[in-house]
Short mmCIF file of C-alpha atoms and ligand atoms in Angstrom, two decimals:
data_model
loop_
_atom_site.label_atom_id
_atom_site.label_comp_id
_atom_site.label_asym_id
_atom_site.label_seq_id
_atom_site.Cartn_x
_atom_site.Cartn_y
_atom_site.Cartn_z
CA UNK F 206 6.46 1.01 -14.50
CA UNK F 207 7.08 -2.68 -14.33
CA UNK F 208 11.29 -3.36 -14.73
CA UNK F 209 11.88 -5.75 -18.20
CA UNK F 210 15.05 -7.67 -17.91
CA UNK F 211 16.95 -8.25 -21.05
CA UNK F 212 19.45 -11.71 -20.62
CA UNK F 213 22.52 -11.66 -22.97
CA UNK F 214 24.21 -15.18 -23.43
CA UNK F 215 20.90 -16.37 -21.56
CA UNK F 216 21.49 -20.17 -22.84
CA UNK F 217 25.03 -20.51 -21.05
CA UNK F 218 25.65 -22.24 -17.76
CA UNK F 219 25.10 -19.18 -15.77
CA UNK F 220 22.16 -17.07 -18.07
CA UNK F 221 19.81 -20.57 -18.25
CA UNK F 222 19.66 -21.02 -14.35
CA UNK F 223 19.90 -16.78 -13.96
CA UNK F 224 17.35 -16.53 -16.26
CA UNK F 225 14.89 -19.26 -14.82
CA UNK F 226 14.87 -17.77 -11.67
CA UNK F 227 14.32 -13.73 -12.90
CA UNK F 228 11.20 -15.42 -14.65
CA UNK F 229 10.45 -16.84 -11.44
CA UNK F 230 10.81 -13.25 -9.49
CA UNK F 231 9.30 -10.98 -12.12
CA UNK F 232 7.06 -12.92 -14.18
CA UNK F 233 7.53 -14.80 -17.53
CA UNK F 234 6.97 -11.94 -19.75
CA UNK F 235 9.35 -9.68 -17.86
CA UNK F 236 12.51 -11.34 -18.47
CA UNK F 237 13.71 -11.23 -22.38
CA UNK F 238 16.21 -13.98 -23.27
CA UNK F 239 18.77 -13.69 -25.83
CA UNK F 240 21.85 -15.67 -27.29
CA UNK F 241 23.30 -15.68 -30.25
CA UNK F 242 22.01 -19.91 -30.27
CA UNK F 243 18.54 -21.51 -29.06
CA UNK F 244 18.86 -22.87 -25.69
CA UNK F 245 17.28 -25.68 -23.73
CA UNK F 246 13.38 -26.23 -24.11
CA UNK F 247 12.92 -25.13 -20.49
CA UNK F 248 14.63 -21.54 -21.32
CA UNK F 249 13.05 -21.48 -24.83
CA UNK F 250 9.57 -22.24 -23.54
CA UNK F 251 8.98 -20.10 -20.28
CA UNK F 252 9.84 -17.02 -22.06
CA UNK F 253 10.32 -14.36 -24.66
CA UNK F 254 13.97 -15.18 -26.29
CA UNK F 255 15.33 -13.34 -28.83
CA UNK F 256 19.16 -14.01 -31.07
CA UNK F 257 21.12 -11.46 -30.31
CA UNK F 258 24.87 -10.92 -31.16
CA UNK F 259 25.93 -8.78 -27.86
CA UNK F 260 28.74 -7.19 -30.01
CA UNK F 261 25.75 -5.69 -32.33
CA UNK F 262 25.50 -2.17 -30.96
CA UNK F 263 22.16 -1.64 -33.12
CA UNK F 264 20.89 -5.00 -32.94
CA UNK F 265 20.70 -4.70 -28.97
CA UNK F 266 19.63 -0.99 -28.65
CA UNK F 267 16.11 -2.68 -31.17
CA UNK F 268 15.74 -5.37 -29.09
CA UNK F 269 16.31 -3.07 -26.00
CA UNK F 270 14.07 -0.40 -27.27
CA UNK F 271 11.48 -2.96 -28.47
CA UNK F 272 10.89 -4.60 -24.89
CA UNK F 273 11.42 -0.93 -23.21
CA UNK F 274 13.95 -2.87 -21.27
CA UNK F 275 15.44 -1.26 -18.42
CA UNK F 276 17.85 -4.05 -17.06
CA UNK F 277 20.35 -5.90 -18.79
CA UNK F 278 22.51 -8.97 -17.40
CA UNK F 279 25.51 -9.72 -19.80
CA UNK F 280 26.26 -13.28 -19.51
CA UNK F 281 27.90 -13.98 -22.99
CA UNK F 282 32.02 -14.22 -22.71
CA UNK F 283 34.49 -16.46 -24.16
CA UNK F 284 36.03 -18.32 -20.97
CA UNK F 285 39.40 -19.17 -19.74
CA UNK F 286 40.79 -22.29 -21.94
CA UNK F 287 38.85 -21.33 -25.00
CA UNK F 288 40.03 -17.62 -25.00
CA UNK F 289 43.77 -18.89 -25.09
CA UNK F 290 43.05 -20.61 -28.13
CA UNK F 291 41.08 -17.48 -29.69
CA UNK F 292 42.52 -14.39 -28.24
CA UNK F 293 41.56 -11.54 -30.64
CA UNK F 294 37.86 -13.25 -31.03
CA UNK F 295 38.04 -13.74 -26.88
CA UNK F 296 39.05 -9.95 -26.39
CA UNK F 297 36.35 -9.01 -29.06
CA UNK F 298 33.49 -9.73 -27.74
CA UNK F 299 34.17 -9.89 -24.21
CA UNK F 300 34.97 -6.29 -24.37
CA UNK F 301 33.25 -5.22 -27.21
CA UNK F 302 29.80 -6.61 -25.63
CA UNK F 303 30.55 -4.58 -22.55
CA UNK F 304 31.16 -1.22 -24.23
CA UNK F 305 27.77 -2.01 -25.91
CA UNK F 306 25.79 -2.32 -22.26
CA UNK F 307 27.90 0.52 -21.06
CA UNK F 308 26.86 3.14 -23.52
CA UNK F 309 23.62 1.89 -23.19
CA UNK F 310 23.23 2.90 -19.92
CA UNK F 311 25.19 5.92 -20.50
CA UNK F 312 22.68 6.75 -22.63
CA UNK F 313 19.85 6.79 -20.56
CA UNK F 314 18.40 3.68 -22.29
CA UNK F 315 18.87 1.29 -19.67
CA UNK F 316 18.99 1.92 -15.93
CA UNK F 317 20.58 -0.83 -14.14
CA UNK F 318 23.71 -3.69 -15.80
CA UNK F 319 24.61 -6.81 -14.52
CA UNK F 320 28.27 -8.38 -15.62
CA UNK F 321 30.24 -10.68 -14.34
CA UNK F 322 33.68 -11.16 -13.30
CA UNK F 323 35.95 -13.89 -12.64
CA UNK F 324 39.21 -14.85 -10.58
CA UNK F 325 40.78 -14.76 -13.52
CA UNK F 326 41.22 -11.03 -12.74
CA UNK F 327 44.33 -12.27 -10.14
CA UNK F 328 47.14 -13.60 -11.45
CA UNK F 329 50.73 -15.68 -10.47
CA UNK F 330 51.55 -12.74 -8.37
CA UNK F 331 48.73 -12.27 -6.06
CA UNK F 332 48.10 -13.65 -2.68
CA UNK F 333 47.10 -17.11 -3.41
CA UNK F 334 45.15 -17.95 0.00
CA UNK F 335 42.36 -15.75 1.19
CA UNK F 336 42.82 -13.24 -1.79
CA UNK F 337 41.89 -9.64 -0.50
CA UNK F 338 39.32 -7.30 -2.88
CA UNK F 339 42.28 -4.89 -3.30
CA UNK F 340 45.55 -6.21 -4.50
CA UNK F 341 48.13 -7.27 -6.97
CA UNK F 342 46.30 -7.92 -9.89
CA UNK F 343 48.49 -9.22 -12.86
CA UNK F 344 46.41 -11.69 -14.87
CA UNK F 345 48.17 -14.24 -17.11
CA UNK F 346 45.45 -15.00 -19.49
CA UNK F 347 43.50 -13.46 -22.32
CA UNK F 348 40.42 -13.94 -20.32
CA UNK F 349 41.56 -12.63 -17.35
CA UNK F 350 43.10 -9.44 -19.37
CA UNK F 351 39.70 -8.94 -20.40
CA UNK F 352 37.63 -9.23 -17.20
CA UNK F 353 40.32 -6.45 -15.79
CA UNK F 354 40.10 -4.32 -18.36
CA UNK F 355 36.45 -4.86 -17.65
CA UNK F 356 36.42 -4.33 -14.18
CA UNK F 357 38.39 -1.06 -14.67
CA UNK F 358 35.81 0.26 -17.68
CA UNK F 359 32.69 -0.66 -14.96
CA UNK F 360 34.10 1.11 -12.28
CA UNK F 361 35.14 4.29 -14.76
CA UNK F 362 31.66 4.40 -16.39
CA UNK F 363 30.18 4.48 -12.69
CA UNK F 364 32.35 7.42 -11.10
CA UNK F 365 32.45 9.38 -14.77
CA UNK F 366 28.91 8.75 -16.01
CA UNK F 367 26.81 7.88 -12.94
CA UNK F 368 26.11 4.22 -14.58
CA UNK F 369 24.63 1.61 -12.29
CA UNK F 370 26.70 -1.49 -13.01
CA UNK F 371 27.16 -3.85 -10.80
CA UNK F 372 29.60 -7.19 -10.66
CA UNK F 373 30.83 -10.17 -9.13
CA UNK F 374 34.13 -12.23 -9.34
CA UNK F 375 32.27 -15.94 -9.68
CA UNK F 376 34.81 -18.42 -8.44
CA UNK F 377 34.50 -21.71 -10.53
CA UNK F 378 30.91 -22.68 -10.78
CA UNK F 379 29.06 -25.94 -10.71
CA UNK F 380 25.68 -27.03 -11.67
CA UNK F 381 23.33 -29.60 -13.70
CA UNK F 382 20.67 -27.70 -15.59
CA UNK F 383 23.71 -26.57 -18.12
CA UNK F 384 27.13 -27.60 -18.75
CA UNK F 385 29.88 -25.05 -18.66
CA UNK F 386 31.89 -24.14 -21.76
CA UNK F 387 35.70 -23.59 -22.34
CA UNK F 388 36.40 -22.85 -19.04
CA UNK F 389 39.23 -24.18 -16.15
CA UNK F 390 37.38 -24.85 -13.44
CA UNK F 391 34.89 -26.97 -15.93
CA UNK F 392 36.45 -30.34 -14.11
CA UNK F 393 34.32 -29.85 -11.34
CA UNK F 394 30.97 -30.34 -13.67
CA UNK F 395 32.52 -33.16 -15.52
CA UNK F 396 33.69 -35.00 -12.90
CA UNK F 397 30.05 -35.74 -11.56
CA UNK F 398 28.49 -36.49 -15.14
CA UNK F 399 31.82 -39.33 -15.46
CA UNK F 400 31.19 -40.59 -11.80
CA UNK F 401 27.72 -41.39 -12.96
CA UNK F 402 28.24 -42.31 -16.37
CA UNK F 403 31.26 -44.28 -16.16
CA UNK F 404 32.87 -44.52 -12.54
CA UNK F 405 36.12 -43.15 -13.10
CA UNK F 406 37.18 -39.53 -14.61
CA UNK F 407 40.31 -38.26 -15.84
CA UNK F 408 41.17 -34.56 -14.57
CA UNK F 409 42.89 -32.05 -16.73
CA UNK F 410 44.35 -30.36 -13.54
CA UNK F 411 46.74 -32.18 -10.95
CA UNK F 412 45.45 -33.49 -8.09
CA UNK F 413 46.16 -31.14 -5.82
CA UNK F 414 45.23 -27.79 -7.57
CA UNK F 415 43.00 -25.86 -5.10
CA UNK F 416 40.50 -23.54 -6.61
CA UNK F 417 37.30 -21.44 -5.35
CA UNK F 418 34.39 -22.89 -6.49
CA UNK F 419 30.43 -22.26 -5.57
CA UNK F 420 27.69 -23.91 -6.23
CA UNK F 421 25.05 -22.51 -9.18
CA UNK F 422 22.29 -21.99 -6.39
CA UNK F 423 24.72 -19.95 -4.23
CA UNK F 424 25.77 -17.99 -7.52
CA UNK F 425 22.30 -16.88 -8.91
CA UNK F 426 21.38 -16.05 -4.96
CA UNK F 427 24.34 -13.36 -4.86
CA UNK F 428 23.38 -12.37 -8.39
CA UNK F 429 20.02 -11.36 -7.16
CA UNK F 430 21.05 -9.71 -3.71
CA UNK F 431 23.25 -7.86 -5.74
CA UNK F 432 20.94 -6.64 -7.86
CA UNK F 433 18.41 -5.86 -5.51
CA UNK F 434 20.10 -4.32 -3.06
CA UNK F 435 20.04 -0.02 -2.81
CA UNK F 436 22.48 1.51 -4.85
CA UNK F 437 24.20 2.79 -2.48
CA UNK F 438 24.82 -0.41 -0.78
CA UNK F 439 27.13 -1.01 -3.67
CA UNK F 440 30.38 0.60 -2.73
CA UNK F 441 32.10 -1.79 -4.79
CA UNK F 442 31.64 -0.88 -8.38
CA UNK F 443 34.33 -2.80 -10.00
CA UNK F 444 33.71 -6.05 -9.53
CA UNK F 445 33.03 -7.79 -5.69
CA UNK F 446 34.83 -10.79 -4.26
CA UNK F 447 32.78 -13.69 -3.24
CA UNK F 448 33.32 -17.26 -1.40
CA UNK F 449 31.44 -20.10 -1.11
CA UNK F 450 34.57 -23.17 -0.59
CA UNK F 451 37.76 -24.09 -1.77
CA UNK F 452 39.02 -27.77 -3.06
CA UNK F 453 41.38 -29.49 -5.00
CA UNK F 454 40.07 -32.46 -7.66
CA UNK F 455 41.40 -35.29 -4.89
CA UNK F 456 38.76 -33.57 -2.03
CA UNK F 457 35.79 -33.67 -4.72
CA UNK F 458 36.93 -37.04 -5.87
CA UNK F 459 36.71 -38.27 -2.21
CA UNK F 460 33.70 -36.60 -1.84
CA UNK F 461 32.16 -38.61 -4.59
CA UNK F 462 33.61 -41.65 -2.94
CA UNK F 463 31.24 -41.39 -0.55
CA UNK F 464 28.23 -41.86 -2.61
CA UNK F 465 29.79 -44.14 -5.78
CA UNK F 466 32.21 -45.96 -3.65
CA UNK F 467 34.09 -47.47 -6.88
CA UNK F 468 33.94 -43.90 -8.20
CA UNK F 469 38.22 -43.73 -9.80
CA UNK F 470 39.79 -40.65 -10.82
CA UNK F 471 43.19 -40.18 -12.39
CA UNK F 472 45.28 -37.35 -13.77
CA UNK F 473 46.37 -36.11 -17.24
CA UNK F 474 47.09 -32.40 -16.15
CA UNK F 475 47.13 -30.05 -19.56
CA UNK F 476 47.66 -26.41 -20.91
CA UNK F 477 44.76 -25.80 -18.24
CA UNK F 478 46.94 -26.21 -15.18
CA UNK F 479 48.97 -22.68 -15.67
CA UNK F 480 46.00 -21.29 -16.15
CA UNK F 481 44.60 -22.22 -13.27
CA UNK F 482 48.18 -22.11 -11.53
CA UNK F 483 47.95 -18.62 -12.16
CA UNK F 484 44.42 -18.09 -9.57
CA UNK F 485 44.09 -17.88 -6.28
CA UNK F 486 43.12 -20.89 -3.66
CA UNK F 487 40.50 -19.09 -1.61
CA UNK F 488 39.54 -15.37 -1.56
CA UNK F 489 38.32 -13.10 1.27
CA UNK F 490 34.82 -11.91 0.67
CA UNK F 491 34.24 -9.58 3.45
CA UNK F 492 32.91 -6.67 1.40
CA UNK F 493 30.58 -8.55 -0.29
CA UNK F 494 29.59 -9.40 3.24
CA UNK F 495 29.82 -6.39 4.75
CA UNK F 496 27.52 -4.66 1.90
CA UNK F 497 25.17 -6.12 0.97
CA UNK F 498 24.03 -9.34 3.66
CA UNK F 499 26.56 -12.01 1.46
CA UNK F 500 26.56 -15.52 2.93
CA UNK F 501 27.22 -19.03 0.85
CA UNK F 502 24.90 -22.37 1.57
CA UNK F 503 26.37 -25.02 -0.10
CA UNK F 504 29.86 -26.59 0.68
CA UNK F 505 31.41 -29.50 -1.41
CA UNK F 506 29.41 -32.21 0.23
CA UNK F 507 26.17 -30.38 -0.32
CA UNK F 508 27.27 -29.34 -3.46
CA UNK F 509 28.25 -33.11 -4.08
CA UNK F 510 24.85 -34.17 -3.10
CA UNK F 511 22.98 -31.88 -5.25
CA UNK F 512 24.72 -32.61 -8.45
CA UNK F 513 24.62 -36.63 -7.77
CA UNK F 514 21.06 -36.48 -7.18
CA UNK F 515 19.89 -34.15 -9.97
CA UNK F 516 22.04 -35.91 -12.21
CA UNK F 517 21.23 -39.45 -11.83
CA UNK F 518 19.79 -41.51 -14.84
N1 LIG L 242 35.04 -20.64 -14.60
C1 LIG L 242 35.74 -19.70 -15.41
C2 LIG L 242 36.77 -20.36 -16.22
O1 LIG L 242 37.24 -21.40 -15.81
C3 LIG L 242 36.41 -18.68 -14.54
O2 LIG L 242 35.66 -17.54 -14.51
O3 LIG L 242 37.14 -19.85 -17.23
#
């Protein structure tokens, strides 16, 4: 039979691009998109899309059962700043939605899960520079609680129930098709829409706070090796570390420089900072590699390129 993806939180920054390319993979029809809100005309028009509330155990075993799906990706979470500011609603459906795909697939109704992680999982007292898979994980924030408790729940439902999930820890993420939403690493989107808009940005994080980052491309490429790959290439079932390049807002600002030479940036660091105080600077991603074939393209100054030239008037 053919597979029939179901998207949930399809019309965020990761689900549109993730979503795009599925379509482009397995065919139009094949790939269901949901959200709890319309997305962008491109999403809306290539597909099937469906509103969906991912904490509405019977509204997504209809949908599910409707489209005979037999994948789900789970894009829809509450992200780092936003999730401070709404803990209990954060906590709600970023686990609740989970539990929902789990049991799903415990189930039988579904065979294979997508769900994504997040460096979030580390916290203040973990390695900071090349962050191993294993080790001190203490998060700090009410995401990063969540995607832990997560991470744990994937890995139990695997070992206890024989579910096929599989996960990555996304390091900050940057693209142009859609902007992020309520997360910490959302500076490094902005920053390019203000260099072209206006020629100078203001960054919520000090100038030299070095995060991971990765550019969308390099994201929805891991996404689908991931998926693809046999299951018992996946000896990970937590949640797998994965690198593309490290900077602080200064490099990327610099990096700019080189295209918008009057391009200014200045600081105004806020509540964000200890948040993103609290995550690593680079991680090691040799299981990923190892695995399942991992390997990044873009760096900052392709990454720079891409975003300048997409998003030019
Ligand atoms: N980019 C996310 C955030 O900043 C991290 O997963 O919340």
């Amino acid at each position: 039979m053919e597979k029939s993806i179901l998207i949930i939180g399809a019309c965020g920054q990761i689900g549109t691009e993730l979503t795009l390319a599925l379509r482009e993979t397995y065919g139009n029809d094949s790939v269901i998109a949901s959200d709890i809100r319309e997305g962008n005309e491109n999403l809306m028009e290539s597909g099937p899309f469906e509103i969906l509330d991912a904490t509405d155990y019977d509204a997504l075993e209809e949908v599910v059962a409707y489209y005979e799906i037999s994948e789900v990706y789970l894009m829809a979470a509450m992200l780092s700043a936003t999730a401070e500011k709404f803990p209990m609603r954060a906590w709600n459906l970023n686990m609740n939605s989970l539990f929902n795909v789990l049991n799903l697939a415990k189930e039988k109704k579904i065979d294979k899960i997508f769900w994504p992680s997040s460096i979030a999982v580390f916290g203040p007292n973990t390695p900071k520079e090349n962050t191993p898979q294993s080790t001190i994980m203490e998060p700090s924030t009410v995401y990063g609680i969540s995607k832990q408790s997560g991470e744990r729940w994937c890995d139990y439902y695997f070992h206890k129930f024989g579910v096929d999930v599989r996960s990555i820890r996304y390091p900050g993420l940057i693209s142009w098709k859609t902007m992020p939403g309520g997360g910490t690493t959302d500076y490094a989107v902005e920053i390019y829409h203000k260099a072209l808009a206006e020629k100078s940005y203001t960054c919520f994080l000090k100038a030299d706070t070095e995060l991971p980052m990765m550019f969308m491309d390099d994201a929805i490429k891991a996404t689908l090796q991931l998926m693809d790959t046999d299951a018992e290439n996946v000896k990970v079932r937590s949640s797998y570390n994965l690198s593309a390049m490290n900077f602080t807002p200064s490099q990327m600002a610099e990096s700019i420089q080189k295209h918008i030479t009057d391009f200014k940036i200045s600081y105004e660091p806020d509540f964000r900072q200890a948040i993103a105080d609290s995550w690593p600077s680079s991680i090691n991603d040799q299981e990923a590699r190892r695995d399942w074939g991992w390997k990044a393209d873009f760096d900052l100054e392709k990454t720079t390129k891409e975003m300048l030239e997409n998003l030019a008037p």
